[in-house]
């Protein structure tokens, strides 16, 4: 239960739910298996185990949710071959060419035949509400995945007063200033950089480099902007901050992760619960610093 990527949303002051009210509203979109003629389906499952009933897991004031997505898997090569075979049969029998619109219709027909027997693959996306800090945090590797999570929340709740964090200043400008003038207290560099020249879109990447890299400083002085910067926050975690304030590649310190090692390994849910509390507390502190450093407030969202 350790989020590796964070899409962070600020909630409006009047966005408040209890565990019971969330559970009741999410029930209308509880996950059910993808239909025979459907390509995919999304819905809520228990964040503890998809076979359990509760759709919300609450610990230390934070409410954890889990979206399950199920998709039919039809290999592109198989679909292409079936279309080619059908087109060839029509051309041989009827002595005419098959063009775009008809090919598209054939594709739809073939998909409808393949879907009922197609294998499925599933994925899970976790997110949690922290109403005390007016936060929604989604563990998603891409904007598309985060957007799917948020849209299902809107469909379930009816409305959602939330917006992705943005700052008063360009985050790239602030990160550039860090490398030229020093980082905030309790922050340090990990040696991962990605810079972009706004004039010709050239990209320069450095990974596992020395923390203070003179080449990076030279590039900034030449007009490059930081797109991604690897940082360490206190002794709690390392991460990559992107220019849009997405937080990627989070790695929690061994000391932090080990804090719950005293819990018996046979008590799976107890360890899950304890790890969730520890993670959400750590992220709340980290996000509070982000909000301060990047001048983020609710009026901006």
Coordinates of C-alpha atoms in Angstrom, one line a residue:
X1 CA 0.0 0.0 0.0
X2 CA 2.7 2.5 -1.0
X3 CA 1.7 4.9 -3.8
X4 CA 4.4 5.2 -6.5
X5 CA 2.9 8.1 -8.4
X6 CA 0.7 10.8 -7.2
X7 CA -1.8 13.0 -9.0
X8 CA -2.8 15.5 -6.4
X9 CA -6.2 17.4 -6.3
X10 CA -7.3 20.1 -3.9
X11 CA -10.8 19.7 -2.7
X12 CA -13.1 22.6 -2.1
X13 CA -13.9 23.4 1.5
X14 CA -17.5 22.1 1.3
X15 CA -16.4 18.7 -0.2
X16 CA -16.9 16.4 2.8
X17 CA -18.0 12.8 3.0
X18 CA -18.1 10.2 5.7
X19 CA -17.1 6.6 5.2
X20 CA -20.8 5.6 5.2
X21 CA -21.9 8.3 2.7
X22 CA -19.0 7.4 0.4
X23 CA -19.9 3.7 0.6
X24 CA -23.5 4.4 -0.2
X25 CA -22.7 6.5 -3.2
X26 CA -20.1 4.3 -4.7
X27 CA -22.4 1.3 -4.5
X28 CA -24.2 2.4 -7.7
X29 CA -21.0 1.9 -9.6
X30 CA -19.7 -1.3 -7.9
X31 CA -17.7 -3.3 -10.4
X32 CA -19.4 -6.1 -12.4
X33 CA -17.8 -8.2 -15.0
X34 CA -17.4 -6.8 -18.5
X35 CA -20.3 -7.8 -20.8
X36 CA -20.1 -10.2 -23.7
X37 CA -20.2 -7.3 -26.3
X38 CA -18.4 -4.7 -24.2
X39 CA -14.8 -3.7 -24.8
X40 CA -14.2 -2.6 -21.2
X41 CA -15.8 -1.8 -17.9
X42 CA -14.8 0.1 -14.8
X43 CA -16.2 0.1 -11.3
X44 CA -15.4 0.1 -7.6
X45 CA -14.0 -2.8 -5.6
X46 CA -12.9 -3.2 -2.0
X47 CA -9.4 -1.7 -1.7
X48 CA -8.5 -4.5 0.7
X49 CA -9.4 -7.4 -1.6
X50 CA -11.7 -7.3 -4.7
X51 CA -13.7 -10.2 -3.3
X52 CA -14.6 -8.3 -0.1
X53 CA -17.7 -6.2 0.3
X54 CA -16.6 -2.8 1.7
X55 CA -15.9 -0.3 -1.0
X56 CA -14.2 2.2 1.3
X57 CA -11.4 1.5 3.8
X58 CA -11.0 4.2 6.4
X59 CA -8.0 4.7 8.6
X60 CA -6.8 7.7 10.5
X61 CA -9.4 9.9 8.8
X62 CA -8.4 9.0 5.2
X63 CA -10.8 7.0 2.9
X64 CA -9.1 4.6 0.5
X65 CA -10.9 3.6 -2.7
X66 CA -10.0 1.2 -5.5
X67 CA -11.1 1.3 -9.2
X68 CA -11.0 -1.9 -11.1
X69 CA -10.8 -1.8 -14.9
X70 CA -11.5 -4.9 -17.1
X71 CA -10.7 -4.9 -20.8
X72 CA -11.2 -7.5 -23.5
X73 CA -8.0 -8.5 -25.1
X74 CA -8.1 -8.9 -28.9
X75 CA -4.7 -9.0 -30.5
X76 CA -4.3 -6.4 -33.3
X77 CA -2.6 -9.0 -35.5
X78 CA -5.6 -11.4 -35.2
X79 CA -8.1 -8.6 -36.0
X80 CA -6.0 -7.5 -39.0
X81 CA -5.9 -11.0 -40.4
X82 CA -9.6 -11.6 -40.0
X83 CA -10.4 -8.4 -41.8
X84 CA -8.0 -9.2 -44.6
X85 CA -9.6 -12.7 -45.0
X86 CA -13.1 -11.2 -45.1
X87 CA -12.0 -8.5 -47.6
X88 CA -10.3 -11.1 -49.9
X89 CA -13.4 -13.4 -49.8
X90 CA -15.7 -10.5 -50.9
X91 CA -13.3 -9.4 -53.6
X92 CA -12.9 -13.0 -55.0
X93 CA -16.6 -13.8 -54.9
X94 CA -18.1 -10.5 -56.0
X95 CA -15.2 -9.3 -58.1
X96 CA -15.0 -5.8 -56.6
X97 CA -12.8 -3.7 -54.3
X98 CA -13.6 -3.2 -50.7
X99 CA -13.0 0.4 -49.5
X100 CA -12.7 2.3 -46.3
X101 CA -16.3 2.6 -45.0
X102 CA -17.0 -1.1 -45.8
X103 CA -13.8 -2.2 -44.2
X104 CA -14.8 -0.2 -41.0
X105 CA -18.1 -2.0 -41.0
X106 CA -16.4 -5.4 -41.4
X107 CA -14.1 -4.5 -38.5
X108 CA -17.1 -3.8 -36.3
X109 CA -18.8 -7.1 -37.3
X110 CA -15.6 -9.1 -36.6
X111 CA -15.1 -7.4 -33.2
X112 CA -18.7 -8.4 -32.2
X113 CA -17.9 -12.0 -33.1
X114 CA -14.5 -12.0 -31.2
X115 CA -15.5 -10.2 -28.1
X116 CA -17.7 -12.9 -26.4
X117 CA -14.8 -15.3 -26.3
X118 CA -11.9 -12.9 -25.8
X119 CA -9.7 -13.0 -22.7
X120 CA -9.8 -10.1 -20.3
X121 CA -7.1 -8.3 -18.4
X122 CA -7.7 -6.2 -15.3
X123 CA -6.0 -3.3 -13.6
X124 CA -6.5 -1.5 -10.3
X125 CA -6.1 2.2 -9.5
X126 CA -6.1 3.4 -5.9
X127 CA -6.9 6.8 -4.5
X128 CA -7.8 8.3 -1.2
X129 CA -9.6 11.3 0.3
X130 CA -8.0 13.2 3.1
X131 CA -10.7 15.6 4.0
X132 CA -8.8 17.1 6.9
X133 CA -6.3 18.4 4.4
X134 CA -8.8 18.9 1.6
X135 CA -6.9 16.4 -0.6
X136 CA -7.6 13.7 -3.1
X137 CA -4.5 11.7 -4.0
X138 CA -4.6 9.2 -6.9
X139 CA -1.9 6.6 -7.6
X140 CA -1.8 6.7 -11.4
X141 CA 1.0 6.5 -13.9
X142 CA -0.6 8.7 -16.5
X143 CA -3.2 11.5 -16.8
X144 CA -5.6 9.1 -18.6
X145 CA -5.6 6.7 -15.7
X146 CA -6.1 9.5 -13.2
X147 CA -8.9 11.0 -15.3
X148 CA -10.7 7.7 -15.4
X149 CA -10.6 7.5 -11.6
X150 CA -11.9 11.1 -11.2
X151 CA -14.6 10.6 -13.7
X152 CA -15.9 7.5 -12.0
X153 CA -15.9 9.5 -8.7
X154 CA -18.0 12.2 -10.4
X155 CA -20.4 9.7 -11.8
X156 CA -20.7 8.1 -8.4
X157 CA -21.0 11.2 -6.2
X158 CA -22.9 13.4 -8.6
X159 CA -20.3 16.1 -8.4
X160 CA -16.7 16.6 -7.1
X161 CA -15.3 19.9 -6.1
X162 CA -11.7 19.0 -6.9
X163 CA -8.9 20.4 -9.2
X164 CA -5.4 19.4 -9.8
X165 CA -2.8 21.5 -8.0
X166 CA -1.3 24.4 -9.9
X167 CA 1.0 27.1 -8.6
X168 CA 1.1 30.9 -8.9
X169 CA 4.5 30.6 -10.7
X170 CA 5.7 28.2 -13.3
X171 CA 7.1 25.1 -11.4
X172 CA 9.9 24.8 -13.9
X173 CA 11.0 28.3 -13.0
X174 CA 11.1 27.5 -9.3
X175 CA 13.0 24.3 -9.9
X176 CA 15.5 26.2 -12.1
X177 CA 16.0 28.6 -9.2
X178 CA 16.7 25.8 -6.8
X179 CA 19.6 24.6 -8.9
X180 CA 21.0 28.1 -9.2
X181 CA 20.3 29.3 -5.6
X182 CA 19.8 26.3 -3.4
X183 CA 17.0 23.9 -2.4
X184 CA 14.4 24.4 0.4
X185 CA 15.4 23.1 3.9
X186 CA 15.1 19.3 4.3
X187 CA 15.2 18.8 0.5
X188 CA 18.2 17.5 -1.5
X189 CA 18.9 16.4 -5.1
X190 CA 19.1 12.7 -6.2
X191 CA 20.9 13.4 -9.5
X192 CA 18.0 12.9 -11.9
X193 CA 17.2 15.7 -14.3
X194 CA 15.3 16.3 -17.5
X195 CA 15.7 19.7 -19.1
X196 CA 14.1 21.1 -22.2
X197 CA 15.1 23.9 -24.6
X198 CA 11.9 25.9 -25.3
X199 CA 13.4 27.2 -28.5
X200 CA 14.0 23.9 -30.4
X201 CA 12.4 21.3 -28.0
X202 CA 15.8 19.6 -27.4
X203 CA 15.8 17.4 -24.4
X204 CA 18.7 16.7 -22.0
X205 CA 18.5 13.9 -19.5
X206 CA 20.7 12.9 -16.6
X207 CA 20.1 9.9 -14.3
X208 CA 22.0 8.7 -11.3
X209 CA 24.3 11.6 -11.8
X210 CA 26.2 13.5 -9.2
X211 CA 23.7 15.6 -7.2
X212 CA 25.4 18.9 -8.1
X213 CA 26.0 18.8 -11.8
X214 CA 27.7 21.8 -13.4
X215 CA 26.5 20.8 -16.9
X216 CA 22.9 21.1 -15.7
X217 CA 23.6 24.5 -14.3
X218 CA 25.2 25.5 -17.6
X219 CA 22.1 24.3 -19.5
X220 CA 19.8 26.4 -17.3
X221 CA 22.0 29.4 -17.8
X222 CA 21.7 28.8 -21.6
X223 CA 17.9 28.9 -21.3
X224 CA 16.8 25.3 -20.7
X225 CA 13.9 24.6 -18.3
X226 CA 13.6 21.7 -15.9
X227 CA 10.9 19.3 -16.9
X228 CA 11.7 16.7 -14.2
X229 CA 13.8 16.9 -11.1
X230 CA 14.7 14.1 -8.7
X231 CA 14.5 15.1 -5.1
X232 CA 14.8 13.6 -1.6
X233 CA 12.4 14.9 1.0
X234 CA 13.8 14.7 4.5
X235 CA 14.6 11.1 5.3
X236 CA 11.2 9.9 4.2
X237 CA 11.2 9.5 0.4
X238 CA 12.7 10.2 -3.0
X239 CA 10.6 11.2 -6.0
X240 CA 10.6 13.0 -9.3
X241 CA 8.7 16.3 -9.5
X242 CA 7.4 17.0 -13.0
X243 CA 6.8 20.5 -14.5
X244 CA 3.1 19.9 -14.1
X245 CA 3.5 18.9 -10.4
X246 CA 2.8 15.3 -11.0
X247 CA 4.9 13.3 -8.5
X248 CA 6.5 10.2 -10.1
X249 CA 8.8 7.3 -9.1
X250 CA 8.2 7.7 -5.4
X251 CA 10.5 5.5 -3.2
X252 CA 10.0 5.5 0.5
X253 CA 13.0 5.1 2.8
X254 CA 13.8 1.7 4.2
X255 CA 13.5 3.1 7.7
X256 CA 10.0 4.4 7.0
X257 CA 8.8 1.2 5.4
X258 CA 10.2 -0.8 8.3
X259 CA 8.3 1.1 11.0
X260 CA 5.5 -1.5 10.9
X261 CA 7.7 -4.6 10.8
X262 CA 6.6 -5.4 14.3
X263 CA 3.2 -6.4 13.0
X264 CA 2.8 -10.1 12.6
X265 CA 3.1 -11.1 9.0
X266 CA 0.0 -13.3 9.3
X267 CA -2.1 -10.2 10.0
X268 CA -2.2 -9.0 6.4
X269 CA -5.0 -6.4 6.9
X270 CA -3.5 -5.0 10.0
X271 CA -0.2 -4.4 8.2
X272 CA -2.1 -3.0 5.2
X273 CA -3.9 -0.6 7.6
X274 CA -0.8 0.5 9.3
X275 CA 1.1 1.1 6.1
X276 CA -1.8 3.1 4.7
X277 CA -1.8 5.3 7.8
X278 CA 2.0 5.8 7.6
X279 CA 2.0 6.6 3.9
X280 CA -0.9 9.0 4.0
X281 CA 0.6 10.9 6.9
X282 CA 4.0 11.1 5.1
X283 CA 2.3 12.3 1.9
X284 CA 0.2 14.9 3.7
X285 CA 3.4 16.4 5.1
X286 CA 5.1 16.3 1.8
X287 CA 2.2 17.8 -0.1
X288 CA 1.9 20.6 2.5
X289 CA 5.5 21.5 1.7
X290 CA 4.8 21.3 -2.1
X291 CA 1.8 23.7 -1.6
X292 CA 4.0 26.2 0.3
X293 CA 7.0 26.0 -2.0
X294 CA 5.1 26.2 -5.3
X295 CA 2.6 28.8 -3.9
X296 CA -0.4 26.6 -4.3
X297 CA -3.7 27.5 -2.7
X298 CA -7.4 26.8 -3.1
X299 CA -8.0 30.1 -4.9
X300 CA -5.7 28.9 -7.8
X301 CA -7.9 25.8 -8.4

